[in-house]
Short mmCIF file of C-alpha atoms in Angstrom, two decimals:
data_model
loop_
_atom_site.label_atom_id
_atom_site.label_comp_id
_atom_site.label_asym_id
_atom_site.label_seq_id
_atom_site.Cartn_x
_atom_site.Cartn_y
_atom_site.Cartn_z
CA UNK A 135 101.19 132.15 91.48
CA UNK A 136 98.88 133.63 89.20
CA UNK A 137 96.30 136.58 90.87
CA UNK A 138 93.74 135.74 88.40
CA UNK A 139 93.50 132.41 89.53
CA UNK A 140 93.93 132.34 93.30
CA UNK A 141 93.06 135.61 95.03
CA UNK A 142 94.45 136.20 98.34
CA UNK A 143 93.23 139.19 100.89
CA UNK A 144 95.32 139.81 103.75
CA UNK A 145 98.30 137.41 103.45
CA UNK A 146 99.82 138.38 106.61
CA UNK A 147 96.45 138.13 108.76
CA UNK A 148 95.43 138.08 111.32
CA UNK A 149 92.72 136.55 109.07
CA UNK A 150 93.55 135.82 105.52
CA UNK A 151 91.21 134.91 102.68
CA UNK A 152 92.09 132.52 99.78
CA UNK A 153 89.75 132.89 96.96
CA UNK A 154 89.58 130.51 93.82
CA UNK A 155 89.03 132.90 91.04
CA UNK A 156 87.41 131.21 87.91
CA UNK A 157 83.64 131.97 88.63
CA UNK A 158 82.42 131.66 84.85
CA UNK A 159 83.98 128.31 85.06
CA UNK A 160 82.69 127.34 88.38
CA UNK A 161 86.05 127.76 89.86
CA UNK A 162 87.19 124.30 88.23
CA UNK A 163 90.87 123.70 88.84
CA UNK A 164 93.59 124.06 86.16
CA UNK A 165 97.11 122.66 86.93
CA UNK A 166 98.21 126.19 87.27
CA UNK A 167 95.70 126.63 90.01
CA UNK A 168 96.81 123.61 91.90
CA UNK A 169 100.33 124.83 91.67
CA UNK A 170 98.92 128.38 93.02
CA UNK A 171 97.26 126.90 95.97
CA UNK A 172 100.37 124.97 97.15
CA UNK A 173 102.28 128.26 96.88
CA UNK A 174 99.81 130.40 98.73
CA UNK A 175 99.64 127.66 101.39
CA UNK A 176 103.45 127.71 101.95
CA UNK A 177 103.24 131.28 102.18
CA UNK A 178 100.60 131.36 104.72
CA UNK A 179 102.52 128.61 106.74
CA UNK A 180 105.46 131.03 107.18
CA UNK A 181 103.33 134.04 108.18
CA UNK A 182 103.72 134.59 112.04
CA UNK A 183 100.80 136.89 112.43
CA UNK A 184 98.20 134.86 110.79
CA UNK A 185 95.53 133.54 113.05
CA UNK A 186 93.05 132.03 110.70
CA UNK A 187 92.25 131.41 107.03
CA UNK A 188 88.98 131.62 104.96
CA UNK A 189 88.94 129.23 101.81
CA UNK A 190 86.38 130.00 99.43
CA UNK A 191 85.15 130.33 95.67
CA UNK A 192 84.34 133.58 93.74
CA UNK A 193 80.78 133.74 92.45
CA UNK A 194 78.08 131.23 93.38
CA UNK A 195 80.31 128.01 93.36
CA UNK A 196 82.93 126.79 95.63
CA UNK A 197 84.54 124.43 92.99
CA UNK A 198 83.36 122.06 89.91
CA UNK A 199 86.21 120.00 90.31
CA UNK A 200 89.30 119.49 87.92
CA UNK A 201 88.80 121.46 84.73
CA UNK A 202 88.13 119.47 81.50
CA UNK A 203 90.99 121.12 79.82
CA UNK A 204 93.51 119.91 82.51
CA UNK A 205 92.03 116.43 82.09
CA UNK A 206 92.35 116.64 78.19
CA UNK A 207 96.08 117.95 78.81
CA UNK A 208 96.89 114.76 81.10
CA UNK A 209 95.37 112.51 78.75
CA UNK A 210 97.60 113.38 76.06
CA UNK A 211 100.70 112.35 78.24
CA UNK A 212 99.60 109.82 80.47
CA UNK A 213 103.00 108.07 81.13
CA UNK A 214 104.37 111.35 82.44
CA UNK A 215 101.38 112.14 84.64
CA UNK A 216 101.60 108.83 86.11
CA UNK A 217 105.46 109.23 86.61
CA UNK A 218 104.71 112.67 88.47
CA UNK A 219 101.88 110.80 90.49
CA UNK A 220 104.20 108.18 91.69
CA UNK A 221 107.23 110.29 92.16
CA UNK A 222 106.45 113.05 94.78
CA UNK A 223 108.89 116.14 94.68
CA UNK A 224 112.11 115.55 96.71
CA UNK A 225 111.35 116.02 100.43
CA UNK A 226 107.64 115.51 99.95
CA UNK A 227 105.23 112.73 100.88
CA UNK A 228 102.46 114.05 98.51
CA UNK A 229 102.63 114.49 94.82
CA UNK A 230 101.42 117.69 92.61
CA UNK A 231 98.05 116.55 92.81
CA UNK A 232 97.85 115.94 96.47
CA UNK A 233 99.74 118.85 97.80
CA UNK A 234 96.76 121.58 97.04
CA UNK A 235 94.40 119.65 99.77
CA UNK A 236 97.48 118.55 102.08
CA UNK A 237 99.00 121.99 102.10
CA UNK A 238 96.18 123.31 104.55
CA UNK A 239 97.26 120.81 107.32
CA UNK A 240 100.96 122.48 107.20
CA UNK A 241 99.34 125.96 107.87
CA UNK A 242 99.60 126.02 111.76
CA UNK A 243 96.39 128.42 111.79
CA UNK A 244 93.04 126.82 111.34
CA UNK A 245 91.39 126.95 107.76
CA UNK A 246 87.78 127.19 107.25
CA UNK A 247 86.07 126.35 103.99
CA UNK A 248 83.21 128.16 102.61
CA UNK A 249 81.17 126.02 100.54
CA UNK A 250 78.38 127.26 98.11
CA UNK A 251 76.86 125.90 94.74
CA UNK A 252 78.94 122.92 93.53
CA UNK A 253 81.76 121.14 95.31
CA UNK A 254 82.81 118.16 93.16
CA UNK A 255 85.53 115.94 92.78
CA UNK A 256 88.84 117.76 93.31
CA UNK A 257 86.91 120.58 94.80
CA UNK A 258 85.25 118.40 97.34
CA UNK A 259 89.04 117.00 98.40
CA UNK A 260 90.17 120.50 98.63
CA UNK A 261 87.45 121.39 101.02
CA UNK A 262 88.17 117.99 103.03
CA UNK A 263 91.74 119.37 103.36
CA UNK A 264 90.44 122.38 105.55
CA UNK A 265 90.14 122.14 109.27
CA UNK A 266 86.40 123.18 109.15
CA UNK A 267 83.64 123.24 106.21
CA UNK A 268 80.85 125.65 106.53
CA UNK A 269 78.13 125.04 103.77
CA UNK A 270 74.84 126.20 102.41
CA UNK A 271 72.02 123.78 103.05
CA UNK A 272 71.52 123.46 99.18
CA UNK A 273 75.15 122.96 98.35
CA UNK A 274 75.79 120.19 95.96
CA UNK A 275 78.78 118.04 97.21
CA UNK A 276 80.42 114.97 95.68
CA UNK A 277 83.33 112.68 95.69
CA UNK A 278 83.09 112.34 92.07
CA UNK A 279 85.93 110.79 90.72
CA UNK A 280 84.14 107.50 90.32
CA UNK A 281 81.83 108.62 87.84
CA UNK A 282 84.96 108.80 85.39
CA UNK A 283 86.16 105.49 86.44
CA UNK A 284 88.99 106.60 88.77
CA UNK A 285 89.29 107.07 92.63
CA UNK A 286 89.57 110.26 94.65
CA UNK A 287 93.50 110.79 94.93
CA UNK A 288 94.06 114.28 96.59
CA UNK A 289 95.07 113.19 99.85
CA UNK A 290 91.55 111.71 100.71
CA UNK A 291 93.54 108.84 102.70
CA UNK A 292 94.46 111.74 105.10
CA UNK A 293 90.99 113.57 105.50
CA UNK A 294 88.16 111.06 105.13
CA UNK A 295 89.29 108.60 107.93
CA UNK A 296 88.90 111.50 110.43
CA UNK A 297 85.42 112.34 109.33
CA UNK A 298 83.61 109.04 108.73
CA UNK A 299 83.38 105.22 109.19
CA UNK A 300 84.79 103.21 106.48
CA UNK A 301 81.36 101.83 105.17
CA UNK A 302 80.19 105.43 104.51
CA UNK A 303 83.26 106.47 102.94
CA UNK A 304 83.32 103.45 100.54
CA UNK A 305 79.60 104.26 99.51
CA UNK A 306 80.60 107.83 98.59
CA UNK A 307 83.66 106.80 96.80
CA UNK A 308 82.21 103.85 94.82
CA UNK A 309 78.88 105.77 93.74
CA UNK A 310 80.07 109.30 93.50
CA UNK A 311 76.59 110.46 94.14
CA UNK A 312 75.76 113.98 94.87
CA UNK A 313 74.93 115.01 98.37
CA UNK A 314 72.93 118.01 99.28
CA UNK A 315 74.38 120.10 102.25
CA UNK A 316 72.01 118.65 104.94
CA UNK A 317 73.12 115.15 104.11
CA UNK A 318 76.72 115.93 103.89
CA UNK A 319 76.15 117.53 107.40
CA UNK A 320 74.68 114.51 108.69
CA UNK A 321 77.58 112.35 107.39
CA UNK A 322 80.19 114.22 109.03
CA UNK A 323 81.44 115.94 105.85
CA UNK A 324 80.45 119.42 106.78
CA UNK A 325 80.94 121.10 110.26
CA UNK A 326 78.20 123.33 110.00
CA UNK A 327 75.25 124.58 107.95
CA UNK A 328 74.90 128.43 106.89
CA UNK A 329 72.69 130.31 104.70
CA UNK A 330 75.60 132.79 104.13
CA UNK A 331 78.76 130.32 104.62
CA UNK A 332 81.33 133.07 103.76
CA UNK A 333 79.98 135.55 106.28
CA UNK A 334 79.84 132.72 109.01
CA UNK A 335 83.31 131.70 108.01
CA UNK A 336 84.85 135.10 108.47
CA UNK A 337 82.94 135.13 111.73
CA UNK A 338 84.23 131.99 113.14
CA UNK A 339 87.76 132.96 111.75
CA UNK A 340 87.69 136.31 113.67
CA UNK A 341 86.43 134.41 116.80
CA UNK A 342 89.38 132.09 116.66
CA UNK A 343 91.80 134.83 115.98
CA UNK A 344 90.70 136.46 119.17
CA UNK A 345 91.77 133.44 121.29
CA UNK A 346 95.49 132.72 122.13
CA UNK A 347 97.35 131.94 119.06
CA UNK A 348 99.73 129.50 120.68
CA UNK A 349 96.71 127.46 122.07
CA UNK A 350 94.77 127.51 118.76
CA UNK A 351 98.04 126.28 116.72
CA UNK A 352 98.60 123.68 119.63
CA UNK A 353 95.11 122.54 119.58
CA UNK A 354 95.18 122.06 115.69
CA UNK A 355 98.44 120.19 116.06
CA UNK A 356 97.09 117.99 118.90
CA UNK A 357 94.12 117.05 117.13
CA UNK A 358 95.87 116.35 113.83
CA UNK A 359 98.41 114.03 115.29
CA UNK A 360 95.41 112.24 117.37
CA UNK A 361 93.52 111.26 114.03
CA UNK A 362 96.50 111.08 111.86
CA UNK A 363 96.58 107.99 109.55
CA UNK A 364 99.78 106.52 108.09
CA UNK A 365 100.46 109.46 105.80
CA UNK A 366 103.24 108.25 103.55
CA UNK A 367 101.64 104.78 102.90
CA UNK A 368 98.22 106.28 102.24
CA UNK A 369 99.18 108.89 99.86
CA UNK A 370 101.50 106.34 97.87
CA UNK A 371 98.79 104.07 97.59
CA UNK A 372 96.19 106.71 96.27
CA UNK A 373 98.91 107.47 93.66
CA UNK A 374 99.44 103.64 92.68
CA UNK A 375 95.80 102.90 92.46
CA UNK A 376 95.03 105.91 90.21
CA UNK A 377 98.04 105.35 88.14
CA UNK A 378 96.80 101.92 87.18
CA UNK A 379 93.31 102.92 86.57
CA UNK A 380 94.18 105.94 84.28
CA UNK A 381 93.93 104.80 80.64
CA UNK A 382 92.92 101.30 81.39
CA UNK A 383 90.22 99.94 78.96
CA UNK A 384 87.33 100.29 81.79
CA UNK A 385 88.46 103.89 82.45
CA UNK A 386 88.26 104.77 78.80
CA UNK A 387 84.90 103.08 78.32
CA UNK A 388 83.63 105.03 81.39
CA UNK A 389 84.71 108.33 80.07
CA UNK A 390 83.38 107.35 76.46
CA UNK A 391 79.98 106.51 78.00
CA UNK A 392 79.59 109.50 80.03
CA UNK A 393 80.30 111.58 76.89
CA UNK A 394 78.21 110.03 74.64
CA UNK A 395 75.25 109.51 77.35
CA UNK A 396 75.05 105.81 76.95
CA UNK A 397 75.51 102.70 79.38
CA UNK A 398 79.12 101.71 79.69
CA UNK A 399 80.06 97.95 78.40
CA UNK A 400 82.80 97.05 80.75
CA UNK A 401 85.26 94.12 79.91
#
């Protein structure tokens, strides 16, 4: 884990804070950050004194999605990336790209994401992996992978079915349109609106920390099980569909059209 990329405050609790720490890049995620988030989540899951977690982004944005440098690096080794997607680590149901969003469900304590600025693509999926999302009314939220000819594949098969009906989920995935906080709230993607999401996330976290930790942990486990989709099948489907899309002619044309600011010409 790199402290420069992911900063943790109060690892042992009772309330820990996890900060994405690339504010000059709108906290865009690198591959190292993805791995760091998983490492942090595993550490937090093992902390007996932890009562709640706040997940936030340094600066004025939560997360702009996957960094373009990471995308370019993956484009140069598509076969290896696809193999990594289709073959999760031994003993895991999720792959390297899914685990950063999935890991928060394995932390027994509740995780509260504080959303500000932009929350795009991988950043949106990371936020959806938390138990709660507190967002500014003017936050810009998008499940943006469709803009690049792809699908969201960071555990969204586990998070989105708990939050909204299928038709609304399809619309957001297919259009990749940008929502403001108020609409995201009306659709069920955001738990609460706030002019100061970090302050309210902290306040909520401390309120939860004052409750019986056994009841809070059991409550999280109960609701997660009640709403649990078919984990392994959904995650494997995400990976297979995404691997088929990556580097395909229409996906490459989508990228080129975006980069050249023109209308795509699909086969």
